XYZ file of C-alpha atoms in Angstrom:
607
model
C 80.286 -66.354 10.681
C 83.391 -66.995 12.772
C 81.570 -66.106 15.992
C 78.029 -67.277 15.236
C 78.300 -70.657 16.993
C 80.717 -69.628 19.720
C 78.471 -67.600 22.035
C 81.203 -64.932 22.025
C 80.564 -61.324 20.975
C 83.009 -59.203 18.990
C 83.352 -56.834 21.938
C 84.948 -59.695 23.924
C 87.590 -60.376 21.273
C 90.829 -58.952 20.037
C 90.866 -58.522 16.249
C 94.024 -59.947 14.672
C 93.533 -58.505 11.206
C 96.076 -58.852 8.423
C 97.772 -55.425 8.427
C 97.639 -54.792 4.701
C 97.816 -51.068 5.304
C 96.616 -48.117 7.336
C 93.348 -47.702 5.426
C 92.472 -51.395 5.791
C 92.954 -51.381 9.563
C 91.004 -48.149 9.958
C 88.147 -49.550 7.852
C 87.992 -52.831 9.796
C 87.988 -50.962 13.093
C 85.170 -48.678 11.943
C 82.973 -51.368 10.335
C 83.195 -53.692 13.355
C 82.755 -50.891 15.884
C 85.751 -52.044 17.897
C 88.295 -50.061 19.868
C 91.891 -49.339 18.843
C 92.953 -51.504 21.796
C 91.244 -54.559 20.278
C 93.160 -54.270 16.996
C 96.398 -52.907 18.488
C 98.550 -55.952 17.660
C 97.875 -55.484 13.955
C 98.885 -51.823 14.171
C 102.041 -52.673 16.114
C 103.247 -55.302 13.631
C 102.532 -52.969 10.699
C 104.528 -50.192 12.343
C 107.472 -52.351 13.438
C 107.814 -54.662 10.436
C 105.545 -53.630 7.563
C 103.394 -56.044 5.567
C 105.085 -59.458 5.252
C 102.247 -60.880 3.181
C 100.891 -64.200 4.516
C 103.600 -64.538 7.166
C 102.215 -61.415 8.860
C 99.164 -63.297 10.135
C 101.158 -65.639 12.371
C 103.395 -62.775 13.477
C 100.361 -60.753 14.567
C 99.195 -63.765 16.623
C 102.670 -64.082 18.149
C 102.700 -60.380 19.041
C 99.182 -60.530 20.511
C 99.855 -63.408 22.869
C 102.785 -61.451 24.372
C 100.805 -58.191 24.669
C 98.874 -56.712 27.564
C 95.744 -56.766 25.362
C 95.670 -60.575 25.548
C 95.068 -60.291 29.317
C 91.921 -58.283 28.679
C 90.816 -60.105 25.515
C 91.609 -63.846 25.840
C 89.540 -64.533 22.690
C 90.895 -63.417 19.318
C 89.342 -63.347 15.848
C 91.999 -63.772 13.138
C 91.163 -62.588 9.619
C 93.190 -62.545 6.405
C 92.062 -61.637 2.910
C 93.128 -61.511 -0.704
C 91.092 -59.616 -3.296
C 90.061 -62.118 -5.944
C 90.881 -65.024 -3.629
C 88.640 -64.720 -0.587
C 89.027 -64.609 3.188
C 90.269 -66.956 5.897
C 89.418 -66.795 9.579
C 90.162 -68.424 12.931
C 88.837 -68.072 16.463
C 91.588 -68.481 19.062
C 91.565 -68.478 22.846
C 94.504 -68.038 25.206
C 93.835 -70.348 28.185
C 94.161 -69.101 31.747
C 96.222 -69.665 33.766
C 98.910 -69.346 31.069
C 100.778 -72.350 32.478
C 98.210 -75.116 32.793
C 98.521 -77.808 35.477
C 99.637 -81.208 34.289
C 96.496 -83.312 33.612
C 95.974 -86.370 35.773
C 95.366 -88.549 32.713
C 95.677 -87.977 28.977
C 93.306 -89.751 26.551
C 95.300 -91.926 24.202
C 94.679 -91.943 20.471
C 93.048 -95.228 19.452
C 94.500 -96.644 16.249
C 93.001 -99.409 14.178
C 96.221 -101.294 14.703
C 98.731 -100.387 17.381
C 102.187 -101.140 15.966
C 104.462 -103.261 18.135
C 107.220 -101.489 20.040
C 109.851 -102.985 17.757
C 108.245 -101.350 14.745
C 107.999 -97.889 16.329
C 111.786 -97.630 16.279
C 111.743 -97.364 12.483
C 110.323 -93.823 12.601
C 112.159 -92.183 15.490
C 114.013 -90.093 12.915
C 112.790 -86.561 12.323
C 112.866 -87.406 8.621
C 110.142 -90.031 8.911
C 106.459 -89.557 9.642
C 103.556 -91.954 9.591
C 99.875 -91.686 10.286
C 96.972 -94.015 10.820
C 94.104 -92.269 9.076
C 91.753 -93.377 11.857
C 93.762 -91.656 14.569
C 91.185 -88.944 15.315
C 87.767 -90.245 14.396
C 87.937 -93.962 15.163
C 87.058 -94.737 11.522
C 89.472 -95.063 8.622
C 89.109 -92.431 5.938
C 87.192 -93.707 2.923
C 87.509 -92.882 -0.758
C 83.840 -92.342 -1.668
C 84.253 -91.376 -5.309
C 86.980 -91.401 -7.954
C 87.408 -89.741 -11.313
C 90.115 -89.282 -13.927
C 90.494 -87.430 -17.208
C 92.837 -87.339 -20.209
C 92.846 -85.168 -23.352
C 90.093 -85.902 -25.942
C 90.588 -88.584 -28.644
C 91.865 -86.107 -31.252
C 94.767 -85.311 -28.913
C 95.660 -88.926 -28.208
C 98.801 -89.789 -30.176
C 100.741 -92.990 -30.695
C 104.257 -93.128 -29.308
C 105.511 -93.379 -32.890
C 103.781 -90.106 -33.847
C 105.241 -88.308 -30.853
C 108.709 -89.728 -31.525
C 108.533 -88.545 -35.144
C 107.525 -85.037 -34.015
C 110.528 -84.925 -31.683
C 112.905 -86.209 -34.396
C 111.609 -83.549 -36.814
C 112.379 -80.907 -34.195
C 115.795 -82.272 -33.166
C 117.119 -84.299 -36.123
C 120.551 -84.691 -34.506
C 118.919 -86.640 -31.662
C 117.124 -89.140 -33.909
C 119.035 -92.151 -32.610
C 118.450 -91.313 -28.944
C 114.751 -90.604 -29.552
C 114.405 -94.030 -31.180
C 116.082 -95.644 -28.173
C 113.736 -93.826 -25.789
C 110.714 -94.930 -27.806
C 111.731 -98.598 -27.775
C 112.594 -98.720 -24.069
C 109.626 -96.653 -22.831
C 107.026 -99.440 -23.240
C 104.520 -96.632 -23.912
C 101.999 -97.134 -26.726
C 100.052 -93.859 -26.621
C 99.853 -90.556 -24.748
C 97.486 -87.620 -24.497
C 98.964 -84.168 -25.222
C 96.820 -81.022 -25.161
C 98.288 -79.548 -28.336
C 98.876 -80.468 -31.973
C 101.618 -82.556 -33.543
C 102.592 -79.488 -35.588
C 103.387 -77.505 -32.433
C 105.206 -80.474 -30.892
C 107.305 -80.716 -34.081
C 108.143 -77.009 -34.156
C 108.212 -76.131 -30.448
C 106.713 -73.066 -28.829
C 107.074 -69.769 -30.650
C 108.488 -66.761 -28.862
C 106.554 -63.754 -27.596
C 102.779 -63.518 -27.546
C 102.251 -66.825 -29.316
C 104.171 -68.555 -26.536
C 101.948 -66.995 -23.872
C 98.831 -67.983 -25.832
C 100.037 -71.593 -25.953
C 100.682 -71.623 -22.190
C 97.211 -70.203 -21.582
C 95.663 -72.816 -23.890
C 97.402 -75.654 -22.021
C 96.386 -74.240 -18.625
C 92.762 -74.007 -19.819
C 92.955 -77.618 -20.983
C 94.252 -78.610 -17.535
C 91.371 -76.828 -15.831
C 88.864 -78.585 -18.102
C 90.379 -81.980 -17.256
C 90.344 -81.158 -13.542
C 86.661 -80.284 -13.884
C 85.874 -83.531 -15.711
C 87.710 -85.650 -13.127
C 86.048 -83.776 -10.238
C 82.565 -84.189 -11.748
C 83.156 -87.933 -12.169
C 84.272 -88.256 -8.534
C 81.361 -86.157 -7.247
C 78.826 -88.089 -9.330
C 80.104 -91.429 -8.054
C 80.032 -90.126 -4.481
C 76.412 -89.087 -5.013
C 76.234 -86.495 -2.245
C 75.142 -82.880 -2.342
C 77.982 -80.589 -3.472
C 77.037 -78.225 -0.637
C 78.367 -80.906 1.742
C 81.933 -80.555 0.391
C 83.834 -78.848 3.209
C 87.396 -78.842 1.822
C 89.086 -78.703 -1.595
C 92.743 -79.704 -1.946
C 94.430 -79.073 -5.299
C 97.898 -80.175 -6.312
C 100.181 -80.252 -9.310
C 103.733 -81.532 -9.682
C 105.817 -78.861 -11.340
C 104.371 -75.405 -10.905
C 101.039 -73.831 -11.743
C 99.634 -72.989 -8.298
C 99.135 -69.327 -9.019
C 96.945 -66.882 -7.134
C 94.159 -67.512 -7.865
C 94.874 -71.121 -8.768
C 92.702 -73.690 -10.523
C 90.805 -74.744 -7.404
C 89.253 -71.269 -7.163
C 87.787 -71.656 -10.656
C 86.660 -75.209 -9.820
C 84.803 -74.002 -6.728
C 82.882 -71.603 -8.952
C 82.309 -74.015 -11.846
C 81.191 -76.836 -9.540
C 78.968 -74.426 -7.572
C 80.532 -75.374 -4.240
C 79.884 -73.255 -1.151
C 82.023 -70.143 -1.025
C 82.896 -71.091 2.566
C 84.675 -74.266 1.447
C 88.182 -74.508 2.924
C 90.866 -74.891 0.298
C 94.588 -75.385 -0.096
C 96.811 -75.686 -3.156
C 100.461 -76.649 -3.493
C 103.013 -77.750 -6.043
C 106.706 -78.586 -6.472
C 106.451 -81.901 -4.636
C 107.163 -83.559 -7.990
C 105.644 -87.019 -8.246
C 105.128 -87.288 -4.458
C 102.310 -84.765 -4.571
C 99.267 -86.950 -5.244
C 99.973 -89.358 -2.387
C 100.669 -86.432 -0.048
C 97.387 -84.816 -1.109
C 95.482 -88.054 -0.488
C 97.160 -88.416 2.918
C 96.307 -84.832 3.865
C 92.702 -85.317 2.714
C 92.425 -88.500 4.788
C 93.706 -86.794 7.934
C 91.384 -83.827 7.329
C 88.402 -86.146 6.858
C 89.182 -87.965 10.097
C 89.005 -84.721 12.073
C 85.189 -84.777 11.812
C 82.495 -87.056 10.423
C 80.984 -83.938 8.821
C 84.009 -83.378 6.578
C 83.865 -84.288 2.908
C 87.094 -83.466 1.066
C 87.401 -83.055 -2.708
C 90.918 -83.846 -3.945
C 91.990 -82.752 -7.444
C 95.403 -83.232 -9.026
C 96.592 -82.464 -12.541
C 99.769 -82.337 -14.629
C 100.626 -81.275 -18.160
C 103.478 -83.096 -19.858
C 102.731 -81.057 -22.984
C 104.249 -78.002 -21.240
C 107.544 -79.864 -20.903
C 107.456 -80.981 -24.536
C 106.447 -77.644 -26.054
C 108.910 -75.516 -24.090
C 112.091 -77.552 -24.391
C 115.396 -75.660 -24.691
C 116.913 -75.100 -28.133
C 119.691 -77.496 -27.197
C 117.943 -80.129 -25.067
C 119.705 -82.440 -22.658
C 119.186 -86.191 -22.746
C 116.936 -85.784 -19.710
C 114.816 -83.240 -21.621
C 114.352 -85.725 -24.439
C 113.543 -88.553 -22.022
C 110.881 -86.329 -20.449
C 109.382 -85.554 -23.839
C 109.179 -89.267 -24.681
C 107.397 -90.217 -21.448
C 105.333 -87.355 -20.034
C 101.633 -86.904 -20.756
C 98.638 -84.814 -19.688
C 96.044 -85.964 -17.184
C 93.973 -85.214 -14.083
C 92.463 -87.253 -11.269
C 90.071 -86.560 -8.398
C 88.613 -88.220 -5.307
C 86.051 -87.514 -2.594
C 87.261 -88.525 0.880
C 85.284 -88.792 4.114
C 84.679 -91.015 7.150
C 81.663 -92.962 8.401
C 79.781 -93.306 5.080
C 76.238 -91.957 5.226
C 73.145 -93.525 3.648
C 73.660 -93.393 -0.096
C 77.452 -93.253 0.170
C 79.661 -96.236 -0.670
C 83.277 -96.735 0.308
C 85.511 -97.775 -2.598
C 88.730 -97.931 -0.577
C 89.630 -97.355 3.059
C 92.813 -95.378 3.710
C 94.484 -97.227 6.564
C 97.999 -95.838 6.679
C 100.100 -92.994 5.244
C 103.876 -92.674 5.402
C 106.497 -90.107 4.368
C 110.268 -90.416 4.189
C 112.250 -87.238 3.574
C 115.659 -87.611 1.918
C 118.296 -85.182 0.722
C 120.575 -85.163 -2.302
C 123.930 -86.828 -1.719
C 127.147 -87.270 -3.665
C 125.655 -90.102 -5.707
C 122.530 -88.135 -6.608
C 123.522 -84.455 -6.432
C 120.459 -83.280 -8.348
C 119.607 -79.684 -7.506
C 116.209 -79.142 -5.876
C 115.156 -76.638 -8.527
C 116.164 -79.059 -11.277
C 114.150 -81.827 -9.662
C 111.113 -79.603 -9.330
C 111.258 -78.557 -12.981
C 112.038 -81.959 -14.483
C 109.228 -84.107 -15.766
C 110.778 -87.453 -14.904
C 113.311 -88.477 -12.335
C 116.883 -89.100 -13.541
C 117.774 -92.385 -15.203
C 119.873 -93.333 -12.165
C 116.657 -93.402 -10.132
C 116.374 -97.188 -10.392
C 119.437 -97.577 -8.184
C 118.179 -94.961 -5.729
C 114.741 -96.586 -5.480
C 116.147 -100.109 -5.104
C 118.282 -98.971 -2.142
C 115.220 -97.698 -0.233
C 112.050 -99.316 -1.499
C 112.204 -102.647 0.325
C 112.385 -101.331 3.897
C 109.810 -98.651 3.092
C 107.320 -101.091 1.523
C 107.759 -103.674 4.280
C 107.018 -101.047 6.941
C 103.873 -99.955 5.081
C 102.599 -103.535 4.917
C 103.598 -104.348 8.496
C 101.641 -101.403 9.906
C 98.472 -102.927 8.478
C 99.232 -106.485 9.534
C 99.654 -107.802 5.997
C 102.524 -109.212 3.957
C 103.798 -107.870 0.636
C 102.540 -110.908 -1.338
C 99.005 -110.000 -0.206
C 99.102 -106.507 -1.772
C 98.664 -105.070 -5.209
C 101.474 -102.523 -5.591
C 100.603 -99.295 -7.398
C 104.157 -98.149 -7.973
C 104.741 -94.815 -9.670
C 105.431 -95.759 -13.321
C 108.093 -93.168 -14.120
C 109.876 -95.622 -16.420
C 109.617 -99.301 -17.321
C 113.130 -99.757 -15.924
C 112.067 -98.549 -12.466
C 109.035 -100.868 -12.485
C 111.275 -103.820 -13.387
C 113.732 -102.921 -10.612
C 110.988 -102.545 -7.972
C 109.308 -105.791 -8.990
C 112.594 -107.666 -8.730
C 113.702 -106.061 -5.448
C 110.372 -106.731 -3.707
C 109.942 -110.194 -5.217
C 106.527 -109.289 -6.649
C 104.479 -111.184 -9.187
C 103.547 -109.632 -12.532
C 99.916 -109.442 -11.392
C 100.816 -107.302 -8.363
C 102.354 -104.640 -10.641
C 99.977 -104.973 -13.587
C 98.061 -101.720 -12.982
C 101.264 -99.651 -13.054
C 102.357 -101.243 -16.316
C 98.917 -100.773 -17.863
C 98.803 -97.054 -17.077
C 102.338 -96.489 -18.399
C 101.543 -98.414 -21.582
C 98.162 -96.785 -22.294
C 98.726 -93.240 -21.048
C 102.420 -92.562 -20.476
C 103.735 -90.873 -17.349
C 101.482 -88.118 -15.952
C 103.940 -87.258 -13.154
C 102.260 -87.002 -9.726
C 98.791 -87.336 -11.242
C 99.655 -90.896 -12.265
C 99.549 -92.080 -8.653
C 95.920 -91.053 -8.058
C 95.019 -92.052 -11.622
C 96.390 -95.527 -10.804
C 93.892 -96.005 -7.973
C 91.007 -95.263 -10.347
C 92.473 -97.571 -12.993
C 93.087 -100.401 -10.532
C 89.538 -100.508 -9.211
C 88.234 -100.868 -12.795
C 89.826 -104.293 -13.159
C 90.176 -105.224 -9.470
C 86.831 -107.053 -9.491
C 88.764 -110.018 -10.799
C 91.862 -109.311 -8.701
C 92.794 -111.399 -5.677
C 94.203 -108.424 -3.760
C 92.093 -106.602 -1.164
C 95.075 -104.575 0.042
C 96.620 -101.931 -2.205
C 99.969 -100.271 -1.579
C 100.692 -96.975 -3.329
C 104.322 -95.848 -3.529
C 105.877 -92.758 -5.125
C 109.445 -91.486 -5.030
C 111.846 -88.699 -6.003
C 115.589 -88.942 -5.316
C 115.983 -85.407 -3.923
C 112.649 -85.307 -2.074
C 111.944 -88.774 -0.666
C 109.174 -91.361 -0.727
C 105.443 -91.302 -0.051
C 103.260 -94.299 0.618
C 99.631 -95.152 1.346
C 97.913 -98.381 2.329
C 94.401 -98.805 0.940
C 91.908 -101.590 1.595
C 89.336 -102.385 -1.049
C 85.741 -102.514 0.196
C 83.070 -104.652 -1.447
C 83.188 -107.982 -3.300
C 83.303 -109.862 0.005
C 85.371 -107.291 1.941
C 83.333 -105.714 4.739
C 83.931 -102.158 6.013
C 86.202 -101.820 9.022
C 84.166 -101.409 12.257
C 84.463 -98.155 14.183
C 86.670 -97.956 17.268
C 85.493 -95.625 20.030
C 87.478 -92.421 20.224
C 87.353 -90.220 23.350
C 86.866 -86.479 22.989
C 90.325 -84.920 23.282
C 89.174 -81.283 23.032
C 90.143 -78.524 20.583
C 93.534 -78.470 18.857
C 96.151 -76.376 20.652
C 98.924 -74.134 19.371
C 101.777 -75.476 21.512
C 104.378 -72.920 20.477
C 104.623 -69.813 18.334
C 107.653 -67.851 17.143
C 108.588 -65.089 14.712
C 111.784 -64.142 12.902
C 112.970 -61.412 10.560
C 116.078 -60.623 8.528
C 119.067 -59.693 10.749
C 119.814 -56.114 11.815
C 121.940 -55.246 8.772
C 118.825 -55.784 6.631
C 116.481 -53.774 8.856
C 115.869 -50.395 7.223
C 113.889 -47.368 8.330
C 110.976 -46.427 6.114
C 112.585 -42.988 5.630
C 115.825 -44.559 4.356
C 113.906 -46.853 2.008
C 112.085 -43.854 0.577
C 115.378 -41.981 0.076
C 116.877 -45.021 -1.711
C 113.881 -45.169 -4.023
C 114.070 -41.460 -4.878
C 117.877 -41.561 -5.308
C 118.288 -44.683 -7.440
C 115.224 -44.536 -9.691
C 114.350 -42.086 -12.425
C 110.850 -41.074 -11.352
C 108.792 -38.270 -12.759
C 107.954 -35.392 -10.417
C 104.399 -36.713 -10.205
C 105.613 -40.191 -9.235
C 108.040 -38.756 -6.671
C 105.170 -36.873 -5.056
C 103.091 -40.058 -5.037
C 105.933 -42.051 -3.415
C 106.239 -39.446 -0.656
C 102.473 -39.489 -0.089
C 102.497 -43.289 0.190
C 105.354 -43.090 2.685
C 103.448 -40.621 4.835
C 100.376 -42.836 4.830
C 101.888 -46.243 5.585
C 102.295 -45.875 9.378
C 105.383 -48.117 8.990
C 108.594 -47.239 10.876
C 110.934 -50.052 9.784
C 110.998 -53.028 7.436
C 113.247 -56.041 7.038
C 114.330 -56.544 3.422
C 116.931 -59.179 2.572
C 119.212 -56.789 0.645
C 121.507 -53.935 1.628
C 119.894 -50.531 1.226
C 122.094 -49.547 -1.725
C 121.010 -52.625 -3.715
C 117.249 -52.279 -3.273
C 116.605 -50.191 -6.370
C 119.740 -50.689 -8.463
C 120.015 -53.142 -11.338
C 122.814 -55.733 -10.976
C 125.741 -55.103 -13.352
C 125.764 -58.627 -14.794
C 123.863 -61.905 -14.868
C 126.368 -63.306 -12.364
C 125.733 -60.387 -10.005
C 121.981 -60.869 -10.336
C 122.368 -64.579 -9.551
C 124.501 -63.768 -6.490
C 121.873 -61.304 -5.308
C 119.099 -63.866 -5.697
C 121.126 -66.456 -3.811
C 121.691 -63.974 -0.996
C 117.964 -63.275 -0.696
C 117.200 -66.988 -0.605
C 119.891 -67.608 2.021
C 118.642 -64.807 4.295
C 115.084 -66.116 3.913
C 116.181 -69.676 4.700
C 118.091 -68.482 7.784
C 115.095 -66.750 9.330
C 112.843 -69.707 8.445
C 115.220 -71.868 10.480
C 115.382 -69.281 13.271
C 111.590 -69.153 13.606
C 111.323 -72.948 13.511
C 114.049 -73.407 16.146
C 112.364 -70.928 18.480
C 108.999 -72.630 18.043
C 110.511 -76.060 18.649
């Protein structure tokens, strides 16, 4: 399938196969009828470094382009695989000569609106990125279908019911729970569990795992409902979906993750390209929509299904025995929900654009002395800290004005779909930007009717807004999300219909295939590079294996074809249990630091 439209035969290509092991490489070589020379880079990386999971695929490509085999085989087929997950493939070509002459002229990307020079200075920082969604295709990306889902009516509870459940569970916090209820401005929320469980909390052991599984199944069902609504409104053939992008705010992208089940349940093609990610907190839905828009603009044939879901019930059910005030605030705001969209360009007959995506913007920030929130804490929390209003107010005005300016509109001309993490943040944003109540009404409605669904809320808001926007005066819609330790995300949407015509296409010259402009690899430093023989000896010395298991370990060692591996621990610590919790924490921190260091090393070399 990788080669079928290329006119290239397998005998003309190197095979950059994920080196999962000796048997895998031997099987691939035999089944494809290729020579050892064609797959040599995979063997070399396996021997020199072992199997580094997904990172190995780029390292094999880096090794290949430096090898003598690349002179004979300028084309390379790259293949990776995961049992139960699927396969991914690329066709690469190393151009000759290796150093290309400088072109006489370079086609310039045509944007819908070219920002003035004075505005370009706002994003010279490496922390800031911005994209016109029309940059590749000449059309803006279009949202062609929307859908959203919440728990069924029997799991919709009033804020008073949920507050009472929390007070029954933590009677000493009754006063604070009452304060949270009154200030939340939330009337009802959907939670995919019972009031009895919310009152008692999750049990330990097997019952706890059953509850987690139940909530994850409920999330998948809501994702399916939202996706079906979006697909039905789009009206196209599901076989035309080329990409699926799934996101969630605070964990849950396992392997396989929910998008794999959705592909099966929706009967999408098994060749659909997919990606899933989490731990972007509330920024995730806008980043997913931005990524989908840029993917759609790469080709008029692309149709991208976006799905996003979050479960506030997980935060409420699995609170600590002695909760912090932030834990209680989370439990009084967070809710369950899912949202979906179909994104494409150049609507076909039968398709209708609901919104055009004209501009996407990211601003990366870091924690400072005023907001020293740990990254892990931010990723696991359901809501941002109460001090967020101050943080948002300091940054929101310049960010929002830049979003509007890039599209040639003013803030008073936009509905603002601001992430409704709390009523206090909405009040602060409205005041800082000088907005009218009508401009922020959709955010307040969603918070009041559904609570805070974390990142999902931001895509949910778009669906909610269009349901009452027929009577709204705003054709332009600004979406903004934020997290103090992560940054801000923004999108500019333009409503189509009700007197607003689609944006005309701008001609875009053919700029050729995408190019890998640099490639680099990195490993743990020398003190963490261990011979396979030494690793085997450490295993046999420091673990209490049966004679049968010792024989098996030796047989595995003989069959790996690996000489050395980089492991981010000293040899003597690989198979020994830390003496204390503090020692285990120190060991984990060391592993993370070594990993971070070689991430930076690889990035610096590539740059």
